[in-house]
GROMACS .gro file of C-alpha atoms in nm:
model
  231
    1MET     CA    1   7.809   9.011  12.877
    2GLY     CA    2   7.590   9.304  12.789
    3SER     CA    3   7.532   9.438  12.430
    4PHE     CA    4   7.792   9.660  12.291
    5ALA     CA    5   7.503   9.914  12.228
    6GLU     CA    6   7.513   9.985  12.607
    7ILE     CA    7   7.899  10.077  12.583
    8GLN     CA    8   7.846  10.303  12.289
    9GLU     CA    9   7.548  10.476  12.454
   10ARG     CA   10   7.761  10.546  12.760
   11ALA     CA   11   8.055  10.668  12.535
   12GLU     CA   12   7.798  10.904  12.339
   13LYS     CA   13   7.682  11.055  12.675
   14ARG     CA   14   8.040  11.115  12.800
   15LYS     CA   15   8.140  11.278  12.435
   16GLY     CA   16   7.840  11.481  12.372
   17GLY     CA   17   7.625  11.264  12.134
   18ALA     CA   18   7.622  11.024  11.870
   19GLU     CA   19   7.768  11.254  11.627
   20ALA     CA   20   8.045  11.388  11.843
   21LEU     CA   21   8.159  11.038  11.908
   22ARG     CA   22   8.158  10.958  11.550
   23ALA     CA   23   8.379  11.258  11.470
   24LEU     CA   24   8.618  11.107  11.726
   25MET     CA   25   8.675  10.799  11.504
   26PRO     CA   26   8.968  10.765  11.271
   27LYS     CA   27   8.958  10.659  10.899
   28VAL     CA   28   8.827  10.282  10.868
   29PRO     CA   29   9.145  10.102  10.868
   30ASP     CA   30   9.230   9.981  10.503
   31HIS     CA   31   9.430   9.688  10.473
   32GLY     CA   32   9.461   9.734  10.109
   33VAL     CA   33   9.679  10.027  10.169
   34LEU     CA   34   9.868   9.853  10.463
   35ARG     CA   35   9.947   9.588  10.196
   36LEU     CA   36  10.119   9.825   9.947
   37THR     CA   37  10.333  10.010  10.238
   38PRO     CA   38  10.684  10.006  10.169
   39ASP     CA   39  10.916   9.795  10.401
   40ASP     CA   40  11.113  10.080  10.490
   41ARG     CA   41  10.819  10.270  10.611
   42LEU     CA   42  10.734   9.970  10.838
   43LEU     CA   43  11.068   9.986  10.976
   44SER     CA   44  11.049  10.341  11.053
   45GLU     CA   45  10.705  10.313  11.229
   46MET     CA   46  10.855  10.033  11.434
   47THR     CA   47  11.150  10.247  11.522
   48ARG     CA   48  10.943  10.536  11.623
   49TYR     CA   49  10.732  10.324  11.858
   50VAL     CA   50  11.038  10.156  12.016
   51PHE     CA   51  11.182  10.489  12.088
   52TYR     CA   52  10.865  10.629  12.196
   53ALA     CA   53  10.862  10.395  12.515
   54GLY     CA   54  11.021  10.580  12.788
   55PHE     CA   55  11.072  10.883  12.613
   56VAL     CA   56  10.840  11.203  12.573
   57ARG     CA   57  10.679  11.171  12.226
   58ASN     CA   58  10.727  11.519  12.122
   59ILE     CA   59  11.096  11.479  12.190
   60ILE     CA   60  11.113  11.186  11.931
   61ASP     CA   61  10.875  11.329  11.692
   62SER     CA   62  11.095  11.657  11.663
   63LYS     CA   63  11.407  11.458  11.598
   64TRP     CA   64  11.259  11.222  11.354
   65PRO     CA   65  11.403  11.410  11.049
   66GLY     CA   66  11.743  11.341  11.198
   67PHE     CA   67  11.635  10.972  11.255
   68GLU     CA   68  11.553  10.929  10.900
   69ALA     CA   69  11.873  11.063  10.808
   70ALA     CA   70  12.077  10.873  11.048
   71PHE     CA   71  11.929  10.540  10.954
   72SER     CA   72  11.955  10.571  10.595
   73GLY     CA   73  11.585  10.613  10.547
   74PHE     CA   74  11.532  10.298  10.725
   75ASP     CA   75  11.600  10.089  10.433
   76PRO     CA   76  11.600   9.710  10.535
   77ALA     CA   77  11.810   9.577  10.247
   78PHE     CA   78  12.091   9.825  10.335
   79LEU     CA   79  12.065   9.807  10.695
   80ASN     CA   80  12.091   9.424  10.705
   81PHE     CA   81  12.445   9.462  10.549
   82VAL     CA   82  12.604   9.749  10.687
   83PRO     CA   83  12.920   9.687  10.903
   84ASP     CA   84  12.922   9.684  11.312
   85ASP     CA   85  13.094  10.022  11.274
   86TYR     CA   86  12.794  10.180  11.149
   87TRP     CA   87  12.580  10.085  11.446
   88HIS     CA   88  12.857  10.194  11.654
   89ASP     CA   89  12.898  10.549  11.514
   90LEU     CA   90  12.494  10.585  11.570
   91THR     CA   91  12.550  10.563  11.954
   92SER     CA   92  12.740  10.895  11.943
   93ASP     CA   93  12.516  11.040  11.658
   94THR     CA   94  12.338  11.359  11.794
   95ARG     CA   95  12.072  11.327  11.538
   96VAL     CA   96  11.910  11.045  11.714
   97VAL     CA   97  11.842  10.974  12.082
   98ARG     CA   98  12.143  10.794  12.188
   99ASN     CA   99  12.034  10.478  12.348
  100GLY     CA  100  12.226  10.197  12.256
  101ALA     CA  101  11.977   9.895  12.325
  102LYS     CA  102  11.725  10.082  12.115
  103ILE     CA  103  11.958  10.174  11.833
  104MET     CA  104  12.040   9.784  11.801
  105SER     CA  105  11.666   9.711  11.782
  106VAL     CA  106  11.679   9.874  11.476
  107ARG     CA  107  11.918   9.627  11.333
  108ALA     CA  108  11.731   9.333  11.464
  109ASN     CA  109  11.392   9.462  11.330
  110ALA     CA  110  11.548   9.514  10.989
  111HIS     CA  111  11.642   9.162  10.986
  112PHE     CA  112  11.267   9.070  11.082
  113ILE     CA  113  11.129   9.295  10.824
  114ARG     CA  114  11.373   9.116  10.574
  115GLU     CA  115  11.238   8.784  10.666
  116LEU     CA  116  10.879   8.886  10.629
  117ALA     CA  117  10.966   9.016  10.288
  118GLU     CA  118  11.120   8.671  10.201
  119GLU     CA  119  10.841   8.487  10.336
  120HIS     CA  120  10.530   8.687  10.226
  121GLY     CA  121  10.646   8.910   9.944
  122SER     CA  122  10.677   9.210  10.180
  123ALA     CA  123  10.616   9.298  10.525
  124GLY     CA  124  10.303   9.501  10.441
  125HIS     CA  125  10.147   9.175  10.292
  126PHE     CA  126  10.204   8.997  10.613
  127PHE     CA  127  10.059   9.265  10.852
  128ALA     CA  128   9.769   9.318  10.609
  129ASP     CA  129   9.683   8.951  10.560
  130TRP     CA  130   9.694   8.831  10.917
  131PRO     CA  131   9.331   8.767  11.039
  132VAL     CA  132   9.173   9.067  11.229
  133GLU     CA  133   8.989   8.778  11.452
  134ASP     CA  134   9.354   8.659  11.566
  135HIS     CA  135   9.485   8.995  11.666
  136ILE     CA  136   9.654   8.825  11.970
  137GLY     CA  137   9.828   8.575  11.746
  138LEU     CA  138  10.003   8.880  11.558
  139LEU     CA  139  10.099   9.021  11.864
  140ALA     CA  140  10.264   8.709  11.979
  141VAL     CA  141  10.452   8.712  11.655
  142LEU     CA  142  10.605   9.053  11.723
  143ASP     CA  143  10.687   8.958  12.076
  144LYS     CA  144  10.883   8.659  11.953
  145ARG     CA  145  11.027   8.749  11.643
  146ALA     CA  146  11.087   9.130  11.668
  147ASP     CA  147  11.278   9.335  11.926
  148ARG     CA  148  11.109   9.562  12.180
  149LEU     CA  149  10.770   9.535  12.027
  150GLY     CA  150  10.600   9.345  12.288
  151GLY     CA  151  10.338   9.480  12.506
  152MET     CA  152  10.177   9.808  12.428
  153SER     CA  153  10.458   9.925  12.204
  154GLY     CA  154  10.357   9.652  11.935
  155GLN     CA  155  10.006   9.739  11.988
  156TYR     CA  156  10.046  10.116  11.900
  157PHE     CA  157  10.291  10.021  11.630
  158LEU     CA  158   9.999   9.799  11.460
  159ARG     CA  159   9.758  10.092  11.504
  160ALA     CA  160   9.985  10.319  11.375
  161ILE     CA  161  10.050  10.151  11.037
  162GLY     CA  162   9.693  10.141  10.962
  163ARG     CA  163   9.611   9.770  11.086
  164ASP     CA  164   9.263   9.717  11.235
  165SER     CA  165   9.349   9.623  11.592
  166PHE     CA  166   9.212   9.670  11.968
  167VAL     CA  167   9.473   9.792  12.215
  168THR     CA  168   9.443   9.677  12.579
  169SER     CA  169   9.492  10.030  12.731
  170HIS     CA  170   9.389  10.090  13.083
  171ASP     CA  171   9.055  10.259  12.989
  172VAL     CA  172   8.975   9.965  12.741
  173LEU     CA  173   9.073   9.723  13.014
  174VAL     CA  174   8.840   9.907  13.253
  175CYS     CA  175   8.549   9.891  12.996
  176LEU     CA  176   8.600   9.549  12.948
  177ARG     CA  177   8.582   9.460  13.320
  178LEU     CA  178   8.283   9.706  13.358
  179ALA     CA  179   8.106   9.485  13.069
  180GLY     CA  180   8.167   9.155  13.286
  181LEU     CA  181   8.470   9.015  13.126
  182PRO     CA  182   8.655   8.794  13.394
  183ILE     CA  183   9.009   8.951  13.334
  184SER     CA  184   9.299   9.027  13.551
  185GLU     CA  185   9.286   9.346  13.766
  186THR     CA  186   9.661   9.363  13.673
  187LYS     CA  187   9.841   9.287  13.368
  188PRO     CA  188   9.670   9.056  13.138
  189GLY     CA  189   9.797   8.717  13.074
  190LYS     CA  190   9.745   8.470  12.787
  191LYS     CA  191   9.414   8.341  12.911
  192ASP     CA  192   9.305   8.711  12.944
  193PHE     CA  193   9.408   8.809  12.591
  194ARG     CA  194   9.207   8.489  12.455
  195LEU     CA  195   8.901   8.632  12.641
  196ILE     CA  196   8.966   8.975  12.503
  197GLN     CA  197   8.993   8.869  12.159
  198ASP     CA  198   8.686   8.673  12.167
  199GLN     CA  199   8.484   8.945  12.309
  200PHE     CA  200   8.625   9.188  12.045
  201ASN     CA  201   8.506   8.915  11.789
  202ALA     CA  202   8.173   8.911  11.921
  203TRP     CA  203   8.112   9.268  11.924
  204GLY     CA  204   8.249   9.303  11.565
  205THR     CA  205   7.981   9.037  11.476
  206GLU     CA  206   7.722   9.211  11.683
  207THR     CA  207   7.778   9.585  11.548
  208GLY     CA  208   7.964   9.521  11.219
  209LEU     CA  209   8.230   9.783  11.354
  210PRO     CA  210   8.605   9.753  11.291
  211GLN     CA  211   8.811   9.652  11.590
  212THR     CA  212   8.973   9.982  11.604
  213TYR     CA  213   8.615  10.160  11.645
  214LEU     CA  214   8.523   9.911  11.908
  215SER     CA  215   8.838   9.960  12.098
  216ARG     CA  216   8.810  10.362  12.112
  217ILE     CA  217   8.432  10.346  12.183
  218CYS     CA  218   8.510  10.122  12.457
  219ALA     CA  219   8.795  10.360  12.599
  220PHE     CA  220   8.554  10.660  12.547
  221SER     CA  221   8.270  10.496  12.766
  222VAL     CA  222   8.476  10.513  13.101
  223GLY     CA  223   8.611  10.783  13.323
  224MET     CA  224   8.459  11.102  13.390
  225PRO     CA  225   8.289  11.337  13.136
  226GLY     CA  226   8.526  11.564  12.960
  227GLU     CA  227   8.822  11.320  13.069
  228GLU     CA  228   9.078  11.225  12.802
  229ALA     CA  229   9.053  10.869  12.716
  230GLU     CA  230   9.355  10.635  12.671
  231ASP     CA  231   9.325  10.420  12.347
   0.00000   0.00000   0.00000
């Protein structure tokens, strides 16, 4: 594997220089802020990313005030005790996208959030305190215990709530392969994710950069100049 400096240099050339690349980086992830994020806000973001899958994001975003109202502010304590009729009525509620399976995922994920709160004090504590060096372990928890948050939905949810994390987007995977990581040309498996985690950990040690930055720089380093990167 080559130095991450080579990847960063390639990204800088594609994006118009070091300053231009730095301008494309988000705020440094702050797990202290994540730790204090209320459970209802985490359930809200979970739901947003569940509904993003298979739908145009702008449509979901434009309806989000209606989602917040229809799902009672995503209060997990309330949603864990509402009767079946509450969920049945939502399947015909025009304030939300009326996808029955995804609506019911909110019920399952409200239960998941409450479990985390009981186990760790709050879901925010859980997500903030999980080791960055074991991001793939956290993804496995989402895949096993949450509903419809496996794969990219779970990865983008974690990025959205401010957790330091990489994503295995198409461009990031291309970057990793170009760097010499022997991962699958198709969908990454468990062995591939272990290799990816180890590589991001190594790059983090090399550069001192958060994994969110490493992931984005990696994505920006591939493709044609001026082409939008996927990260």
